mmCIF file of C-alpha atoms and ligand atoms in Angstrom:
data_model
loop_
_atom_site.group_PDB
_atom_site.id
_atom_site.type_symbol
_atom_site.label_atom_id
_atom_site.label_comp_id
_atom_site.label_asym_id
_atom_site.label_seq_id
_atom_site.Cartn_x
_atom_site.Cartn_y
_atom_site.Cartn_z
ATOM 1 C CA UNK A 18 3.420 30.801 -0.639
ATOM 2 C CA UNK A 19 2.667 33.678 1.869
ATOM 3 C CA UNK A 20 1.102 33.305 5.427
ATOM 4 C CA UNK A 21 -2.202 32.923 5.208
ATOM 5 C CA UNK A 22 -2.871 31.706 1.568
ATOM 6 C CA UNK A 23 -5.497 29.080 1.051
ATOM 7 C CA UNK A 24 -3.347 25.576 0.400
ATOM 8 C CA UNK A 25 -5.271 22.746 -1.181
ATOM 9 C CA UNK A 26 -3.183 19.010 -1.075
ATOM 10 C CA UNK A 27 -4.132 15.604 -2.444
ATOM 11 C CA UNK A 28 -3.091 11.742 -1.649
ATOM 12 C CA UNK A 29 -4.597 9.232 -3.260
ATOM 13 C CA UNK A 30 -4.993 6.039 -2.149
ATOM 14 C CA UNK A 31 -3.331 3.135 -3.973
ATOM 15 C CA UNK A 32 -4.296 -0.822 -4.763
ATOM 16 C CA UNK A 33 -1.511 -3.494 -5.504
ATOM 17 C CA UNK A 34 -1.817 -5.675 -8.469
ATOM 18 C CA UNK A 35 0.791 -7.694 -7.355
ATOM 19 C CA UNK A 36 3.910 -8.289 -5.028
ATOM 20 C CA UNK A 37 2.664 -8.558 -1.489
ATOM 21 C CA UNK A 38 4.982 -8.973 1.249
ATOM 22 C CA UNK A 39 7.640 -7.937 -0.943
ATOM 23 C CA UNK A 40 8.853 -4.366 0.093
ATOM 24 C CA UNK A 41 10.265 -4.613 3.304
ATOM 25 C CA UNK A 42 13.002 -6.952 1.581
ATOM 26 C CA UNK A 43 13.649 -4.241 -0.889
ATOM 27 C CA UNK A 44 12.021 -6.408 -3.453
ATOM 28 C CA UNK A 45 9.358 -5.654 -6.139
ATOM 29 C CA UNK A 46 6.140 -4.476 -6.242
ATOM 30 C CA UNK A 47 3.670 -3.479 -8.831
ATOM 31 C CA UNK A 48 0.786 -1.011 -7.126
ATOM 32 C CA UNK A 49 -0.936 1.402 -8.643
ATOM 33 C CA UNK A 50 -2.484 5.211 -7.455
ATOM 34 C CA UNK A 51 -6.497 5.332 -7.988
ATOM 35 C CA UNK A 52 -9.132 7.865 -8.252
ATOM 36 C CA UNK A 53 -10.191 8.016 -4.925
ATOM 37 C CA UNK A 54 -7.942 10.581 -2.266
ATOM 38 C CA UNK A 55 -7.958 12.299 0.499
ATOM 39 C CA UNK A 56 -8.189 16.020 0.199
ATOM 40 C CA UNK A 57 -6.458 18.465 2.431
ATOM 41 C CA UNK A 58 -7.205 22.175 1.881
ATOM 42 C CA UNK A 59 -6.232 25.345 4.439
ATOM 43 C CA UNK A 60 -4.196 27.888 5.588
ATOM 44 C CA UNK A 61 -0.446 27.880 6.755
ATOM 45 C CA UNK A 62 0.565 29.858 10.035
ATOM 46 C CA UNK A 63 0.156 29.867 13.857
ATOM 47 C CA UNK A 64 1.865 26.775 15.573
ATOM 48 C CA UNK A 65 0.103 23.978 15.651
ATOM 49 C CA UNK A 66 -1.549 22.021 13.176
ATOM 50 C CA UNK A 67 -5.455 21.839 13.800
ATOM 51 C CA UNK A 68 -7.588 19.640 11.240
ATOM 52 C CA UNK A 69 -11.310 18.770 11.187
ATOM 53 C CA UNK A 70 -12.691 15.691 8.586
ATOM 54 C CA UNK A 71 -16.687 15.179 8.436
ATOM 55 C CA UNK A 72 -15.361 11.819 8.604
ATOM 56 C CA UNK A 73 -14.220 11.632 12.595
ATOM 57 C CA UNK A 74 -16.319 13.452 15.462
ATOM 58 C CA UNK A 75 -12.995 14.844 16.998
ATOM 59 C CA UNK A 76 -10.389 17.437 15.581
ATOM 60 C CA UNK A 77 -6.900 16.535 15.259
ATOM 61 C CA UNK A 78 -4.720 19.267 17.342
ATOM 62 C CA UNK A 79 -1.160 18.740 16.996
ATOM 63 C CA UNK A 80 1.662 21.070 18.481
ATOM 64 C CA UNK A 81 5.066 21.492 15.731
ATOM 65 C CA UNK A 82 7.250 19.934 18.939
ATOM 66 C CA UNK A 83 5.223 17.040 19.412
ATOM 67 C CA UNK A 84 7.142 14.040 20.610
ATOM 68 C CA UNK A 85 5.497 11.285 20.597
ATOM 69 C CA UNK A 86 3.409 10.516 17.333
ATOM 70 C CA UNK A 87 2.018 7.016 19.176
ATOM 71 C CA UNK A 88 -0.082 8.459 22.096
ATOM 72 C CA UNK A 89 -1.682 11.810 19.994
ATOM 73 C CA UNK A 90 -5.239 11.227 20.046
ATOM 74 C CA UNK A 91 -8.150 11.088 18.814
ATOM 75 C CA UNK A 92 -6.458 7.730 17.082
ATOM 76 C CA UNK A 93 -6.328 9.501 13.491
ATOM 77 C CA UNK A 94 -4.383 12.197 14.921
ATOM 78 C CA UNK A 95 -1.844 9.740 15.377
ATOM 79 C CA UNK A 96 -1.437 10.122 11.673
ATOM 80 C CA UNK A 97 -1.070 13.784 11.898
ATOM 81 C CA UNK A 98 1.253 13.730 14.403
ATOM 82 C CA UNK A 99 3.707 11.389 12.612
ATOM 83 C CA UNK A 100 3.967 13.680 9.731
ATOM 84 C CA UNK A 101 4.317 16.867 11.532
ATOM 85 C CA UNK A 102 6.969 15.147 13.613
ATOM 86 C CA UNK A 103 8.850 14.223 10.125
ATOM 87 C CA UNK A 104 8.647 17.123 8.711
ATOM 88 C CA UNK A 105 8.694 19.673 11.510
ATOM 89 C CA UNK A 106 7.074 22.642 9.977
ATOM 90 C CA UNK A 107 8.239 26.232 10.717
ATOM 91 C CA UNK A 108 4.101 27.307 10.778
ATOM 92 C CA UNK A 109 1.303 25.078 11.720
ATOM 93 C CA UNK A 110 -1.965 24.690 9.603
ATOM 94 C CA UNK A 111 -5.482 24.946 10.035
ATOM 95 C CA UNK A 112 -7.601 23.080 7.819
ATOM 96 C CA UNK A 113 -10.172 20.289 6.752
ATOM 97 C CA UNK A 114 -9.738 16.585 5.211
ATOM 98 C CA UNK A 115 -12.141 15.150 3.238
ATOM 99 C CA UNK A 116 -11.804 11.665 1.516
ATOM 100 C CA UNK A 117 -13.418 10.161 -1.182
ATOM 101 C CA UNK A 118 -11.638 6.484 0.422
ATOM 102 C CA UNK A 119 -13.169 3.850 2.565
ATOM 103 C CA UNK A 120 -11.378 4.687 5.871
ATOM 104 C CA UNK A 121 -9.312 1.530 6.980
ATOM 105 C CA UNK A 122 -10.460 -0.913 3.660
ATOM 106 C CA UNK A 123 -7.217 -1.382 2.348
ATOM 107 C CA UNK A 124 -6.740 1.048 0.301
ATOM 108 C CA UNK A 125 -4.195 3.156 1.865
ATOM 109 C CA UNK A 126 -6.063 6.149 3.336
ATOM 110 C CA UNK A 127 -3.349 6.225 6.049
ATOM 111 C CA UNK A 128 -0.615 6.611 2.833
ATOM 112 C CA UNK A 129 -3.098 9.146 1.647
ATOM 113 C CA UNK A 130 -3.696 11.297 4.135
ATOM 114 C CA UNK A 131 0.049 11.372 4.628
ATOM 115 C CA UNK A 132 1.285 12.382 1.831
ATOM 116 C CA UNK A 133 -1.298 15.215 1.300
ATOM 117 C CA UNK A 134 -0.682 16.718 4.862
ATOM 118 C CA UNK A 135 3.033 16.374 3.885
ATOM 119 C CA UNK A 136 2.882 18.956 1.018
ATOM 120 C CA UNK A 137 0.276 21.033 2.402
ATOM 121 C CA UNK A 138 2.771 21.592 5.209
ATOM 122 C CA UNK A 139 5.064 22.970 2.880
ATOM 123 C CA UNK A 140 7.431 19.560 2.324
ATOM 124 C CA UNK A 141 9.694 19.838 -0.840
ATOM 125 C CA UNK A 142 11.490 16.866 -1.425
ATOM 126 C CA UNK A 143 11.456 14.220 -4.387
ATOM 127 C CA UNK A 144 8.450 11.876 -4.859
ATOM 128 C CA UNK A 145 11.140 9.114 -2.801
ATOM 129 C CA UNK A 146 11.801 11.666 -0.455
ATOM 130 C CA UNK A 147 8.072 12.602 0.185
ATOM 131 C CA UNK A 148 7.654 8.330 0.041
ATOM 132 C CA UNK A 149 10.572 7.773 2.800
ATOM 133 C CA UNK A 150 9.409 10.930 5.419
ATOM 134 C CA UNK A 151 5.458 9.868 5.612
ATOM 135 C CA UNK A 152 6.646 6.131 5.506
ATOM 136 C CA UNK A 153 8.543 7.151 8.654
ATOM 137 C CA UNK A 154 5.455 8.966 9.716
ATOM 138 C CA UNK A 155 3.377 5.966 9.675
ATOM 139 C CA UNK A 156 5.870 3.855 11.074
ATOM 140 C CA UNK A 157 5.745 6.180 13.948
ATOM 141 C CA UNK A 158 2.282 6.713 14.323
ATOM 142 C CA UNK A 159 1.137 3.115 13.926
ATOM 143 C CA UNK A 160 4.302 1.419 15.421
ATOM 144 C CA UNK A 161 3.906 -1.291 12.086
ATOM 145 C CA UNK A 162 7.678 -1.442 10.685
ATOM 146 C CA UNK A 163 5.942 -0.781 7.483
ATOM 147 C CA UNK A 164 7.825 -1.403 4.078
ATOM 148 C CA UNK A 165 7.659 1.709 1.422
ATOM 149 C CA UNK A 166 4.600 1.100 -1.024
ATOM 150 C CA UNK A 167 2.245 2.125 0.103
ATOM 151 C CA UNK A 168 3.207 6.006 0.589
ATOM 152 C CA UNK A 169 5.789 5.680 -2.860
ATOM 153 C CA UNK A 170 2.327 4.619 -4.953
ATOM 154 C CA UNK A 171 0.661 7.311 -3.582
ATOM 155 C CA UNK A 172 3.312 9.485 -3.892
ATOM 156 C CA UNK A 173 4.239 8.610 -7.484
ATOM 157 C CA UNK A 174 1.212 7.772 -9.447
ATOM 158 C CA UNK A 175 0.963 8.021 -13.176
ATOM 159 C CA UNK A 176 -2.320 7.956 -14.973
ATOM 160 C CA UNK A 177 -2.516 5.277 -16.889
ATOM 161 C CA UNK A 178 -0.039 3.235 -15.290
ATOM 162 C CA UNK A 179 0.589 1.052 -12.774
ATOM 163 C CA UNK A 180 4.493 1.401 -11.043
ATOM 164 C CA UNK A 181 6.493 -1.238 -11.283
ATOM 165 C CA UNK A 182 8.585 -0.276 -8.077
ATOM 166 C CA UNK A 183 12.125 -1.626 -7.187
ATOM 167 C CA UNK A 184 12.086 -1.244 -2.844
ATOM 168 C CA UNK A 185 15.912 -1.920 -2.990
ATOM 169 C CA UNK A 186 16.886 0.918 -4.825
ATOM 170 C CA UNK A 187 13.767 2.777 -4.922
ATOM 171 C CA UNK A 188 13.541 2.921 -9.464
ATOM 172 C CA UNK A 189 9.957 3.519 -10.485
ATOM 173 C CA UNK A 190 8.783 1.912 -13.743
ATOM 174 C CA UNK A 191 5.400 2.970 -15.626
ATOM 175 C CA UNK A 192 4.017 -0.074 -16.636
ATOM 176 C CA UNK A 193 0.523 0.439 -19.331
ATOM 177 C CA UNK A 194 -2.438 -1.054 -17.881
ATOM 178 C CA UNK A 195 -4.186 -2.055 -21.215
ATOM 179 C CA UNK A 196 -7.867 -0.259 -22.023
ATOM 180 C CA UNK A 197 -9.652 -3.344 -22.051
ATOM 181 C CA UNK A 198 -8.751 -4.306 -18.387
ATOM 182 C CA UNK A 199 -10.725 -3.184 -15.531
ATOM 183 C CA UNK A 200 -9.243 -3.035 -11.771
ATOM 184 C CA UNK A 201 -11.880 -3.811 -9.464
ATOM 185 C CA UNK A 202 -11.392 -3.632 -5.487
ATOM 186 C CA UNK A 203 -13.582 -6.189 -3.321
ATOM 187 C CA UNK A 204 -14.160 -5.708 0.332
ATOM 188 C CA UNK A 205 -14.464 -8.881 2.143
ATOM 189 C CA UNK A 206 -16.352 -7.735 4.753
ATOM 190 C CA UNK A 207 -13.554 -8.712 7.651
ATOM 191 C CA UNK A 208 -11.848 -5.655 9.240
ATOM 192 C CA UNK A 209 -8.464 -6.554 9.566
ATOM 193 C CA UNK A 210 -7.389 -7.912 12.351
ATOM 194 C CA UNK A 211 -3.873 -8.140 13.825
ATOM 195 C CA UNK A 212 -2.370 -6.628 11.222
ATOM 196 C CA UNK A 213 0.093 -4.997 13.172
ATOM 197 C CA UNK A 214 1.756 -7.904 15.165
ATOM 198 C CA UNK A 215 1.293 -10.572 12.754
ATOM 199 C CA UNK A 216 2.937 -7.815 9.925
ATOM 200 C CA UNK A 217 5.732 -7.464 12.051
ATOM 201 C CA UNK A 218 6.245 -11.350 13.452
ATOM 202 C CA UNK A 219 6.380 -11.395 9.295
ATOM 203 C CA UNK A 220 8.882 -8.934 8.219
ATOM 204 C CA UNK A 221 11.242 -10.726 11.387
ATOM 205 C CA UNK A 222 10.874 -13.728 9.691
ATOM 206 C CA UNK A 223 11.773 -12.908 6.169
ATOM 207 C CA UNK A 224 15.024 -11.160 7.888
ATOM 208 C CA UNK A 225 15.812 -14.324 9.872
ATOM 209 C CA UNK A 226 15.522 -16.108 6.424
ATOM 210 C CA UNK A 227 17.827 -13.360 4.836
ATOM 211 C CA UNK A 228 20.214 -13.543 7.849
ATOM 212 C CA UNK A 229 20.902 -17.239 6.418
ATOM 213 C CA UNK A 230 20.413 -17.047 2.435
ATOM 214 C CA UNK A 231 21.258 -13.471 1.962
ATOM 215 C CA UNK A 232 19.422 -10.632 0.137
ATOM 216 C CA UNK A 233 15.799 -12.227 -1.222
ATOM 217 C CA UNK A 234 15.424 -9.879 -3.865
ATOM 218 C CA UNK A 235 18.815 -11.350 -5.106
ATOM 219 C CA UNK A 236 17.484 -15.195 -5.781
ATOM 220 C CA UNK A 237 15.753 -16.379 -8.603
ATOM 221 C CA UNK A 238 14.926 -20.126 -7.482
ATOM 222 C CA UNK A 239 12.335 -20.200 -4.835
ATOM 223 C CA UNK A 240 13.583 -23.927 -4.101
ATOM 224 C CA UNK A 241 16.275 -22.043 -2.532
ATOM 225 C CA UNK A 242 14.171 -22.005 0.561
ATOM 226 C CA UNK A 243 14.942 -25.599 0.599
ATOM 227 C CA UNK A 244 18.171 -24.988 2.469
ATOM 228 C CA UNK A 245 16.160 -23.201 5.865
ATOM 229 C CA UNK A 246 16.154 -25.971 8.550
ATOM 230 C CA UNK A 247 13.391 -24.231 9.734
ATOM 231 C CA UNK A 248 9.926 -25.477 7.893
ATOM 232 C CA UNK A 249 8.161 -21.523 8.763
ATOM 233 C CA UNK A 250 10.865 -19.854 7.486
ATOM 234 C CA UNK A 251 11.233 -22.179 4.667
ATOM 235 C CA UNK A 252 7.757 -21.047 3.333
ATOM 236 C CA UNK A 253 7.647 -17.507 4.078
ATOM 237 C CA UNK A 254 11.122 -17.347 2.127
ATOM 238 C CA UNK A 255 9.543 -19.520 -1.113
ATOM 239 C CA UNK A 256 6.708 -17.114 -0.811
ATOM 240 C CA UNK A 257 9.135 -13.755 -1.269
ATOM 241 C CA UNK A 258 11.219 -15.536 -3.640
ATOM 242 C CA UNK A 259 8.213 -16.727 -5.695
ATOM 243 C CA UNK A 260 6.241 -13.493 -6.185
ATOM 244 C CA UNK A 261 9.252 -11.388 -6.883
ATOM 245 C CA UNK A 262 9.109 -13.584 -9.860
ATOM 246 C CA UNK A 263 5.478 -12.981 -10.505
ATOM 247 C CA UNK A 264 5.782 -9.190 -10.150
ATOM 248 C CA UNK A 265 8.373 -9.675 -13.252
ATOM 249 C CA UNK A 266 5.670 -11.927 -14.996
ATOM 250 C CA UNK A 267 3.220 -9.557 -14.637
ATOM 251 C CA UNK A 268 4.990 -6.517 -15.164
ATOM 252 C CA UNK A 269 6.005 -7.529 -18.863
ATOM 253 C CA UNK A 270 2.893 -9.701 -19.241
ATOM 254 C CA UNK A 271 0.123 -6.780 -18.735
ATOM 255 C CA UNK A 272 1.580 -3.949 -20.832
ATOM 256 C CA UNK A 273 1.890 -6.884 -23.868
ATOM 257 C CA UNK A 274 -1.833 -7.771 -23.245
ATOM 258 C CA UNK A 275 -0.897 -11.677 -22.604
ATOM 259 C CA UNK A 276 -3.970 -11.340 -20.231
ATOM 260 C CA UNK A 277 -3.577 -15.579 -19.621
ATOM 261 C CA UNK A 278 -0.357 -15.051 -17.678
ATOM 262 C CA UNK A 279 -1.384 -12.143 -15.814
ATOM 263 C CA UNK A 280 -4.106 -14.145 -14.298
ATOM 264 C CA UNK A 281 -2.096 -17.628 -13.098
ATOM 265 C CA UNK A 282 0.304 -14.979 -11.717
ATOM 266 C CA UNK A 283 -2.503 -13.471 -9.855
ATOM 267 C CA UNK A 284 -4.103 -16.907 -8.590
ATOM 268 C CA UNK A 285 -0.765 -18.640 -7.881
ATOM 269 C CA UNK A 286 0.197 -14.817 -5.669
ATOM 270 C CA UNK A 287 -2.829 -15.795 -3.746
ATOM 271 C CA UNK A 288 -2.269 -19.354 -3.074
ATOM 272 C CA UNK A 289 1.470 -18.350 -2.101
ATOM 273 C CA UNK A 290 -0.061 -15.597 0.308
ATOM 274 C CA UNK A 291 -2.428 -18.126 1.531
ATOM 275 C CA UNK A 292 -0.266 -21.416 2.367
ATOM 276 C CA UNK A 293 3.492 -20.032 2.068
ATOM 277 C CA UNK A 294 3.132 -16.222 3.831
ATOM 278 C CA UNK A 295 -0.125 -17.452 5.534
ATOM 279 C CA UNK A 296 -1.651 -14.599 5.400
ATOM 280 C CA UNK A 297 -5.099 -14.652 3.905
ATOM 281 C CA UNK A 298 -8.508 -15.890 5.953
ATOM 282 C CA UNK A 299 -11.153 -18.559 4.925
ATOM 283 C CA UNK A 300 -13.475 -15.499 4.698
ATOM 284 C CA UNK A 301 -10.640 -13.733 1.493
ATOM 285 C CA UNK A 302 -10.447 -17.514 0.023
ATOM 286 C CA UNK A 303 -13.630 -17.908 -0.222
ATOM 287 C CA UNK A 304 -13.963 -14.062 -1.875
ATOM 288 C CA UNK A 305 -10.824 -15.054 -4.037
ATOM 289 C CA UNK A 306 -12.215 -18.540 -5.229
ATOM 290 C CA UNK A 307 -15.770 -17.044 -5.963
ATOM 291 C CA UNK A 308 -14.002 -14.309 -8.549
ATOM 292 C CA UNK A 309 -11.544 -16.629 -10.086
ATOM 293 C CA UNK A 310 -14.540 -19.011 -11.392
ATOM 294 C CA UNK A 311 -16.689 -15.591 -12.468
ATOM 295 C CA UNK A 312 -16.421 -15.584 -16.687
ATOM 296 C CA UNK A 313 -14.351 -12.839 -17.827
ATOM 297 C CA UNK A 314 -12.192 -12.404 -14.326
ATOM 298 C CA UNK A 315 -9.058 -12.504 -15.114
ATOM 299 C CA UNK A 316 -7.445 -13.278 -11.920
ATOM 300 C CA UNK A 317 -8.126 -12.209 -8.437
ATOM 301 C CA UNK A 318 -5.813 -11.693 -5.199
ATOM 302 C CA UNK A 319 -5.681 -10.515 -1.633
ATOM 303 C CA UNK A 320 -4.249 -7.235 -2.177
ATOM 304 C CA UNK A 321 -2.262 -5.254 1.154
ATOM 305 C CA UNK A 322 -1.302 -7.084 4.136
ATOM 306 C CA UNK A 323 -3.868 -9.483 4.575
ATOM 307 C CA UNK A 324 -5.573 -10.645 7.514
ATOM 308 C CA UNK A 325 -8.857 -9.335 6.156
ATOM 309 C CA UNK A 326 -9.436 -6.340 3.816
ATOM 310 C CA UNK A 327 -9.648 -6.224 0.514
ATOM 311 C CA UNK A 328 -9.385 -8.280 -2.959
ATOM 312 C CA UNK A 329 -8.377 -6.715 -5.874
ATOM 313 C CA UNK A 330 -9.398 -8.301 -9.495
ATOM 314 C CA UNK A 331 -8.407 -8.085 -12.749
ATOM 315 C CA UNK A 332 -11.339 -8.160 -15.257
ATOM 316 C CA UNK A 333 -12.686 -7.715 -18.976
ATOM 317 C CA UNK A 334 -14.897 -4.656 -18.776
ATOM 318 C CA UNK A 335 -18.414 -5.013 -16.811
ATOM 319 C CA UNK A 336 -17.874 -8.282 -15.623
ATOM 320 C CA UNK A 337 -18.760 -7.392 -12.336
ATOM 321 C CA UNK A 338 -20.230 -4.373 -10.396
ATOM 322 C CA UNK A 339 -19.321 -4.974 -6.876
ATOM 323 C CA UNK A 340 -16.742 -3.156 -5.037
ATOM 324 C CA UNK A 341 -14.714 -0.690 -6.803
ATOM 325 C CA UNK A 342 -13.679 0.194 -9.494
ATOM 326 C CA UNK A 343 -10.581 2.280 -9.888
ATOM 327 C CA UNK A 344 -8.219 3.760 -12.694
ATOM 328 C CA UNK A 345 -4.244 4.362 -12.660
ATOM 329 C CA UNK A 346 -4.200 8.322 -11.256
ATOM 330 C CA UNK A 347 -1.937 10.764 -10.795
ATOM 331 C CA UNK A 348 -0.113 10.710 -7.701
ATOM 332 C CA UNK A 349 0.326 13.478 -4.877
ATOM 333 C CA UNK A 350 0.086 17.349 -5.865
ATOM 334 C CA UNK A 351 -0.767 20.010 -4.587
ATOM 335 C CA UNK A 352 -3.517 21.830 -6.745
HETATM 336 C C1 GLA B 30 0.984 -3.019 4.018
HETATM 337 C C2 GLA B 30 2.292 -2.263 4.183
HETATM 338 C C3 GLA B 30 3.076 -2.268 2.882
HETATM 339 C C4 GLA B 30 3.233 -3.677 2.335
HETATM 340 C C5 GLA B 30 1.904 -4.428 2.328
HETATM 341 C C6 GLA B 30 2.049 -5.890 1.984
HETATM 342 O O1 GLA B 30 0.142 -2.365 3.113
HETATM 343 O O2 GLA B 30 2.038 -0.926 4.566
HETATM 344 O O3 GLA B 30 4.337 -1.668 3.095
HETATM 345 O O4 GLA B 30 4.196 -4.391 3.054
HETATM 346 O O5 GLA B 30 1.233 -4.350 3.580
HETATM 347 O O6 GLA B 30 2.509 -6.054 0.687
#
């Protein structure tokens, strides 16, 4: 690609069906890349990377040496500035995003922009390697310690399929979301709120429960758990150990149509997040408990971190018309 070329770059964003909480232990997780991304298109050259979005009153001006991703503003240059300082770019860009995502919903627009800016600034790697450099660059630019899925889904995306992703070693499954299964994503209405610290106070406990039982991913018996002295840890443990299972369940439930166990799986995910990993709110219950008593729902979650944000459901076609509705996509390219 010569200097000066027009460069066009998509992310998507990406829902989870299932396995929340579950990366940053290297265990599983079943998300999928949908139809709505973020768009990056413009030229490479000069040295610094300059980017204007409809979407935010303020450019994003970011210098190829930038240090430190954190402090860049305005706050979604923060974004920019984690990726450029990942991949450190010979040339700089100039350019526009546009998004077809709800900015901040849930739905991974962060992931998405990533990943697009990533290729449009010439990265090469694999589809783990683009994954691992923009999870960095979130890392960095949000200071979340931030497990892989979200920037892997939108890396990897298949159409059709939702990824059944091992975080340990980083294996990618296709997993066939049947025809007659709609994926619907619910706003609750609750921006979500202290995402960051409560994410990380999380992710410390599931490695003070690992520093006494060992590798989660690696145990099959959530009652397990039972050993922690500590009554916290002894829940957020059971929840890990418990929905690794149910990404499993799920995972070889969906593709075979047994629509009945993809549904407890979902509803008993929920309650774990809820009472085990404590991370839902009264306001995604009641969302959650509304959805799971609508006919033809087949089961509904919190989907992402919690803490407010979104729902995702499961349901036979046009039972409901709220929120949105997504399909499995193809994941980052550039066009
Ligand atoms: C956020 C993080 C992900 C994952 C989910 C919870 O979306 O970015 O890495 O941990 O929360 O499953």
């Amino acid at each position: 690609m010569s200097d000066g070329e027009r460069v066009t770059a998509v992310g998507p964003g990406r829902v989870n069906l299932i396995g929340e909480h579950t990366d940053s232990s290297g265990g599983l997780v079943l998300p999928l890349a949908i139809d709505l991304a973020t768009t990056i298109s413009g030229t490479r050259g000069g040295d610094e990377v300059v980017l204007v979005s409809p979407d935010e009153a303020h450019p994003a001006v970011v210098a190829l040496d930038v240090a430190d991703p954190a402090i860049a503003t305005p706050g979604w240059a923060r974004y920019v500035a984690g990726v450029v300082a990942q991949v450190r770019p010979s040339e700089g860009f100039v350019g526009e995003v546009t998004t077809t995502l709800p900015i901040g919903a849930g739905l991974s627009s962060s992931a998405a922009l990533e990943v697009a800016l990533a290729l449009a600034l010439g990265f090469e790697g694999s589809v783990t390697e683009l994954a691992r450099v923009t999870q960095l660059a979130e890392q960095q630019a949000s200071g979340v310690p931030c497990g892989i899925m979200d920037q892997l889904a939108s890396a990897a995306g298949i159409a059709g399929r939702a990824l059944l992703i091992d975080c340990h070693d980083l294996t990618i499954t296709p997993i066939a979301v049947p025809d007659d299964v709609e994926i619907r994503v619910i706003h609750s209405g609750q921006a979500r709120q202290l995402a960051g610290s409560a994410y990380a106070e999380r992710t410390a406990s599931v490695a003070a429960a690992e520093a006494e039982l060992g590798p989660l991913r690696l145990i099959e018996d959530p009652g397990t758990a039972d050993a922690l002295d500590d009554e916290v840890l002894r829940r957020r443990a059971r929840h890990v150990i418990s929905e690794n299972a149910r990404v499993r369940a799920v995972a070889a439930a969906l593709p075979a149509g047994d629509l009945a166990a993809v549904g407890e799986a979902l509803v008993a995910s929920h309650t774990s997040l809820r009472d085990d990993f404590e991370v839902s709110t009264p306001v995604l219950d009641a969302l959650v408990d509304r959805l799971n008593a609508t006919e033809g729902v087949i089961g509904a979650r919190l989907t992402g971190a919690g803490f407010g944000g979104c729902v995702v459901a499961l349901t036979r076609p046009g039972t409901l018309q709220e929120g949105w509705l997504v399909t499995p996509s193809p994941g980052a390219r550039l066009l």
